[in-house]
Amino acid sequence: MRKSTAIIIPCYNEENRLKVTSFINFITQNQDYHLCFVNDGSKDQTITKLLEIKSSAPEHVTVIDLNVNVGKAEAVRSGALQLAQDDRIDLIGFIDADLSTDFQDFCALAETLRTHTHLDLVYGSRNSNKDQNVERNLFRNLFSKIIKAIIYLILGLPIDDTQCGAKVFRKEIVGISFGSKFLTRWLFDVEIFIKLKNYYGRRNIMNHIYEQPLQKWIHVDDSKLGIKDAIQIPYRLIAIWFTYNFVGQTSL
């Protein structure tokens, strides 16, 4: 019997953005998937919406309710560590609560991973296909290019879009990618690639991961990443590089 693919959805104050009907329709029509919502200390009624989704398919929806806000990195990590204990699940991934990456694209990532046994991680890219339907505002696009250049220098790997919020991986690498706490709240995607690079080696890592263009990605307003967080990103990236290469993992 085919095992399930689990999708982690970190949620912080998503009461007004959460597309409850879309999640319910997906999980009731796709019984080989499992949704894991992590309520990251929301101050609104996000938990009420999540419990409504869970009631539609109790066996296929998990809700983790964190008492305090720990940030997206640790929210995703808590979901991954819990799901890794479930024998019914073999693939685990994550998407954003606003469905900027839709279910069709995520399922395509999961299918690529299932059909290519040498791969351990498949991640979406918003940049690889110039003909795709990607909507982004001008400032976000320019800022992303600057950050992308810094990330490329840090990783030294031919990865076009590390920060896409859609990734799926085999349960076997949860310990490698999520076993230790992340250094930052938002840049954990970069840390995942660094951890895998250290594990597989620079020469071999690209044989185990694959970047797949998304057919559609839409930027949704009301991002949880504020201006103060944004201007700290270059410093945080440099600190990540220094810590993993010269110090060892300690919280920033």
CSV table of C-alpha atoms in Angstrom, one decimal:
chain,number,residue,atom,x,y,z
A,1,MET,CA,0.0,0.0,0.0
A,2,ARG,CA,1.3,3.4,-1.0
A,3,LYS,CA,2.3,5.6,2.0
A,4,SER,CA,1.1,9.1,2.5
A,5,THR,CA,2.7,12.4,1.6
A,6,ALA,CA,2.5,14.9,4.5
A,7,ILE,CA,2.3,18.7,3.9
A,8,ILE,CA,3.3,21.0,6.8
A,9,ILE,CA,1.6,24.4,6.8
A,10,PRO,CA,3.0,26.9,9.3
A,11,CYS,CA,0.4,29.4,10.4
A,12,TYR,CA,0.8,32.7,12.3
A,13,ASN,CA,-2.3,34.9,12.5
A,14,GLU,CA,-3.8,33.4,9.3
A,15,GLU,CA,-7.4,33.8,10.3
A,16,ASN,CA,-8.2,36.2,7.4
A,17,ARG,CA,-6.0,34.6,4.8
A,18,LEU,CA,-6.5,30.9,5.3
A,19,LYS,CA,-8.5,29.3,2.5
A,20,VAL,CA,-10.4,26.8,4.5
A,21,THR,CA,-12.5,25.5,1.7
A,22,SER,CA,-9.5,24.9,-0.5
A,23,PHE,CA,-7.8,22.9,2.2
A,24,ILE,CA,-11.0,20.9,2.9
A,25,ASN,CA,-11.6,20.1,-0.7
A,26,PHE,CA,-8.0,19.0,-1.2
A,27,ILE,CA,-7.8,16.6,1.8
A,28,THR,CA,-11.2,15.1,1.3
A,29,GLN,CA,-10.4,14.3,-2.4
A,30,ASN,CA,-6.8,13.2,-1.8
A,31,GLN,CA,-6.7,10.5,0.9
A,32,ASP,CA,-3.0,9.6,0.2
A,33,TYR,CA,-2.0,13.0,1.6
A,34,HIS,CA,-1.9,14.3,5.2
A,35,LEU,CA,-2.1,17.9,6.2
A,36,CYS,CA,-0.1,19.1,9.3
A,37,PHE,CA,-1.0,22.6,10.4
A,38,VAL,CA,1.3,24.2,12.9
A,39,ASN,CA,-0.3,27.1,14.7
A,40,ASP,CA,2.7,29.2,15.6
A,41,GLY,CA,1.3,31.1,18.7
A,42,SER,CA,-1.3,33.0,16.7
A,43,LYS,CA,-3.1,35.8,18.5
A,44,ASP,CA,-6.2,35.7,16.3
A,45,GLN,CA,-8.7,32.8,15.7
A,46,THR,CA,-6.4,30.8,13.4
A,47,ILE,CA,-6.8,27.8,15.6
A,48,THR,CA,-10.5,27.8,15.1
A,49,LYS,CA,-10.1,27.7,11.4
A,50,LEU,CA,-7.6,24.9,11.7
A,51,LEU,CA,-9.8,22.8,13.8
A,52,GLU,CA,-12.6,23.3,11.3
A,53,ILE,CA,-10.3,21.8,8.6
A,54,LYS,CA,-9.4,18.9,10.8
A,55,SER,CA,-13.0,18.1,11.5
A,56,SER,CA,-13.5,17.5,7.8
A,57,ALA,CA,-11.0,14.6,7.7
A,58,PRO,CA,-9.7,13.8,11.3
A,59,GLU,CA,-7.5,10.9,10.2
A,60,HIS,CA,-5.8,13.0,7.5
A,61,VAL,CA,-5.2,16.3,9.3
A,62,THR,CA,-3.0,17.1,12.3
A,63,VAL,CA,-3.0,20.3,14.2
A,64,ILE,CA,0.0,21.3,16.3
A,65,ASP,CA,-0.8,24.2,18.6
A,66,LEU,CA,2.2,26.0,19.8
A,67,ASN,CA,1.7,28.3,22.8
A,68,VAL,CA,4.2,30.9,21.8
A,69,ASN,CA,5.4,32.3,18.4
A,70,VAL,CA,8.7,30.6,17.5
A,71,GLY,CA,9.0,31.6,13.9
A,72,LYS,CA,8.5,29.7,10.6
A,73,ALA,CA,11.7,27.7,10.9
A,74,GLU,CA,10.9,26.1,14.2
A,75,ALA,CA,7.2,25.7,13.3
A,76,VAL,CA,8.1,23.7,10.2
A,77,ARG,CA,10.7,21.8,12.2
A,78,SER,CA,8.2,20.8,14.9
A,79,GLY,CA,5.9,19.5,12.2
A,80,ALA,CA,8.7,17.5,10.5
A,81,LEU,CA,9.9,15.9,13.7
A,82,GLN,CA,6.4,14.8,14.6
A,83,LEU,CA,5.5,13.5,11.2
A,84,ALA,CA,8.7,11.5,11.0
A,85,GLN,CA,7.4,9.3,13.8
A,86,ASP,CA,4.3,8.2,11.7
A,87,ASP,CA,4.9,4.9,9.9
A,88,ARG,CA,2.1,5.8,7.4
A,89,ILE,CA,4.1,8.6,6.0
A,90,ASP,CA,7.2,8.5,3.8
A,91,LEU,CA,7.4,11.9,2.2
A,92,ILE,CA,7.2,15.2,4.0
A,93,GLY,CA,7.0,18.7,2.6
A,94,PHE,CA,5.8,22.2,3.4
A,95,ILE,CA,4.0,25.1,1.7
A,96,ASP,CA,2.8,28.5,2.8
A,97,ALA,CA,-0.6,28.9,4.4
A,98,ASP,CA,-1.6,31.5,1.8
A,99,LEU,CA,-1.3,28.8,-1.0
A,100,SER,CA,1.1,31.0,-3.0
A,101,THR,CA,2.2,27.6,-4.2
A,102,ASP,CA,-0.9,25.7,-5.0
A,103,PHE,CA,-1.7,22.0,-4.5
A,104,GLN,CA,-1.2,21.1,-8.1
A,105,ASP,CA,2.4,22.3,-8.1
A,106,PHE,CA,3.1,20.7,-4.7
A,107,CYS,CA,1.7,17.3,-5.9
A,108,ALA,CA,4.0,17.6,-9.0
A,109,LEU,CA,7.0,18.0,-6.7
A,110,ALA,CA,6.0,15.0,-4.7
A,111,GLU,CA,5.5,12.8,-7.8
A,112,THR,CA,8.9,13.7,-9.1
A,113,LEU,CA,10.4,12.6,-5.8
A,114,ARG,CA,8.4,9.3,-5.9
A,115,THR,CA,9.5,8.4,-9.4
A,116,HIS,CA,13.2,9.3,-9.0
A,117,THR,CA,14.5,7.1,-6.2
A,118,HIS,CA,18.0,8.7,-6.2
A,119,LEU,CA,16.5,12.0,-5.1
A,120,ASP,CA,15.9,12.9,-1.5
A,121,LEU,CA,14.7,16.5,-1.9
A,122,VAL,CA,12.7,18.2,-4.6
A,123,TYR,CA,12.1,21.9,-4.3
A,124,GLY,CA,10.1,24.4,-6.3
A,125,SER,CA,11.6,27.3,-8.2
A,126,ARG,CA,9.8,30.5,-9.1
A,127,ASN,CA,12.5,31.6,-11.5
A,128,SER,CA,13.5,28.6,-13.6
A,129,ASN,CA,10.8,29.0,-16.3
A,130,LYS,CA,10.4,32.5,-17.6
A,131,ASP,CA,7.1,31.6,-19.2
A,132,GLN,CA,5.4,30.5,-16.0
A,133,ASN,CA,2.6,32.5,-14.4
A,134,VAL,CA,4.5,34.2,-11.6
A,135,GLU,CA,3.3,37.4,-10.1
A,136,ARG,CA,5.7,39.5,-7.9
A,137,ASN,CA,5.9,43.2,-7.0
A,138,LEU,CA,8.8,45.2,-8.3
A,139,PHE,CA,10.5,45.9,-4.9
A,140,ARG,CA,10.2,42.2,-3.8
A,141,ASN,CA,11.7,41.1,-7.1
A,142,LEU,CA,14.7,43.5,-6.9
A,143,PHE,CA,15.3,42.6,-3.2
A,144,SER,CA,15.1,38.9,-4.0
A,145,LYS,CA,17.8,39.2,-6.7
A,146,ILE,CA,20.2,40.8,-4.2
A,147,ILE,CA,19.6,38.2,-1.6
A,148,LYS,CA,19.8,35.5,-4.2
A,149,ALA,CA,23.3,36.7,-5.2
A,150,ILE,CA,24.5,36.6,-1.5
A,151,ILE,CA,23.0,33.1,-1.1
A,152,TYR,CA,24.8,31.8,-4.2
A,153,LEU,CA,28.1,33.0,-2.8
A,154,ILE,CA,27.4,31.3,0.5
A,155,LEU,CA,26.3,28.0,-0.9
A,156,GLY,CA,28.4,27.7,-4.0
A,157,LEU,CA,25.7,25.5,-5.6
A,158,PRO,CA,23.7,25.9,-8.8
A,159,ILE,CA,20.5,26.5,-7.0
A,160,ASP,CA,18.3,29.1,-8.6
A,161,ASP,CA,15.7,29.7,-5.9
A,162,THR,CA,16.5,28.5,-2.3
A,163,GLN,CA,13.7,30.5,-0.8
A,164,CYS,CA,10.7,29.1,-2.6
A,165,GLY,CA,8.2,28.0,0.1
A,166,ALA,CA,7.5,24.6,-1.4
A,167,LYS,CA,9.8,21.7,-0.8
A,168,VAL,CA,9.2,17.9,-0.3
A,169,PHE,CA,11.7,15.4,1.0
A,170,ARG,CA,12.1,11.8,2.1
A,171,LYS,CA,11.4,11.1,5.7
A,172,GLU,CA,14.9,9.5,6.0
A,173,ILE,CA,16.6,12.9,5.8
A,174,VAL,CA,14.5,14.6,8.5
A,175,GLY,CA,17.2,13.9,11.1
A,176,ILE,CA,19.8,15.6,8.8
A,177,SER,CA,17.7,18.6,7.9
A,178,PHE,CA,15.7,19.1,11.0
A,179,GLY,CA,17.5,17.3,13.8
A,180,SER,CA,19.1,20.4,15.2
A,181,LYS,CA,17.4,23.8,15.7
A,182,PHE,CA,17.8,26.4,13.0
A,183,LEU,CA,19.8,29.5,13.6
A,184,THR,CA,17.3,32.0,12.2
A,185,ARG,CA,13.5,32.2,12.0
A,186,TRP,CA,13.2,32.9,8.3
A,187,LEU,CA,16.3,31.7,6.4
A,188,PHE,CA,16.0,28.0,7.4
A,189,ASP,CA,15.8,27.0,3.7
A,190,VAL,CA,19.4,28.1,3.2
A,191,GLU,CA,20.4,26.1,6.4
A,192,ILE,CA,18.7,23.0,5.0
A,193,PHE,CA,20.8,23.2,1.9
A,194,ILE,CA,24.0,23.8,4.0
A,195,LYS,CA,23.2,20.8,6.2
A,196,LEU,CA,22.6,18.6,3.1
A,197,LYS,CA,25.8,19.9,1.5
A,198,ASN,CA,27.8,19.0,4.6
A,199,TYR,CA,26.2,15.5,4.6
A,200,TYR,CA,26.4,14.6,1.0
A,201,GLY,CA,29.5,16.6,0.1
A,202,ARG,CA,29.7,19.5,-2.4
A,203,ARG,CA,30.4,17.1,-5.3
A,204,ASN,CA,27.5,14.8,-4.6
A,205,ILE,CA,24.7,16.9,-3.2
A,206,MET,CA,23.2,17.9,-6.6
A,207,ASN,CA,22.7,14.1,-7.4
A,208,HIS,CA,20.3,14.0,-4.5
A,209,ILE,CA,18.3,17.2,-4.9
A,210,TYR,CA,16.3,18.6,-7.8
A,211,GLU,CA,14.9,22.1,-8.6
A,212,GLN,CA,11.6,21.9,-10.4
A,213,PRO,CA,9.9,25.0,-11.9
A,214,LEU,CA,6.5,25.9,-10.6
A,215,GLN,CA,3.7,26.4,-13.0
A,216,LYS,CA,2.2,29.2,-10.9
A,217,TRP,CA,3.2,31.2,-7.9
A,218,ILE,CA,1.5,34.4,-6.7
A,219,HIS,CA,2.8,36.8,-4.1
A,220,VAL,CA,0.1,37.4,-1.5
A,221,ASP,CA,0.2,40.7,0.5
A,222,ASP,CA,0.5,41.0,4.3
A,223,SER,CA,3.8,39.1,4.5
A,224,LYS,CA,4.9,38.2,8.0
A,225,LEU,CA,8.4,39.3,7.1
A,226,GLY,CA,8.6,43.0,8.2
A,227,ILE,CA,11.0,45.7,7.0
A,228,LYS,CA,13.1,45.3,10.1
A,229,ASP,CA,13.5,41.6,9.4
A,230,ALA,CA,14.2,42.2,5.7
A,231,ILE,CA,17.1,44.6,6.3
A,232,GLN,CA,18.7,42.1,8.6
A,233,ILE,CA,18.7,39.3,6.0
A,234,PRO,CA,22.2,40.1,4.6
A,235,TYR,CA,23.7,40.1,8.1
A,236,ARG,CA,21.9,36.9,9.0
A,237,LEU,CA,23.1,35.1,5.9
A,238,ILE,CA,26.7,36.0,6.6
A,239,ALA,CA,26.3,34.9,10.2
A,240,ILE,CA,24.9,31.6,9.0
A,241,TRP,CA,27.8,31.1,6.6
A,242,PHE,CA,30.3,31.9,9.4
A,243,THR,CA,28.6,29.8,12.0
A,244,TYR,CA,28.3,26.6,9.9
A,245,ASN,CA,31.8,26.8,8.6
A,246,PHE,CA,33.8,28.1,11.5
A,247,VAL,CA,31.9,27.9,14.8
A,248,GLY,CA,29.2,25.2,14.7
A,249,GLN,CA,25.5,25.7,15.3
A,250,THR,CA,24.6,28.1,17.9
A,251,SER,CA,21.5,30.3,18.0
A,252,LEU,CA,21.7,33.8,16.4
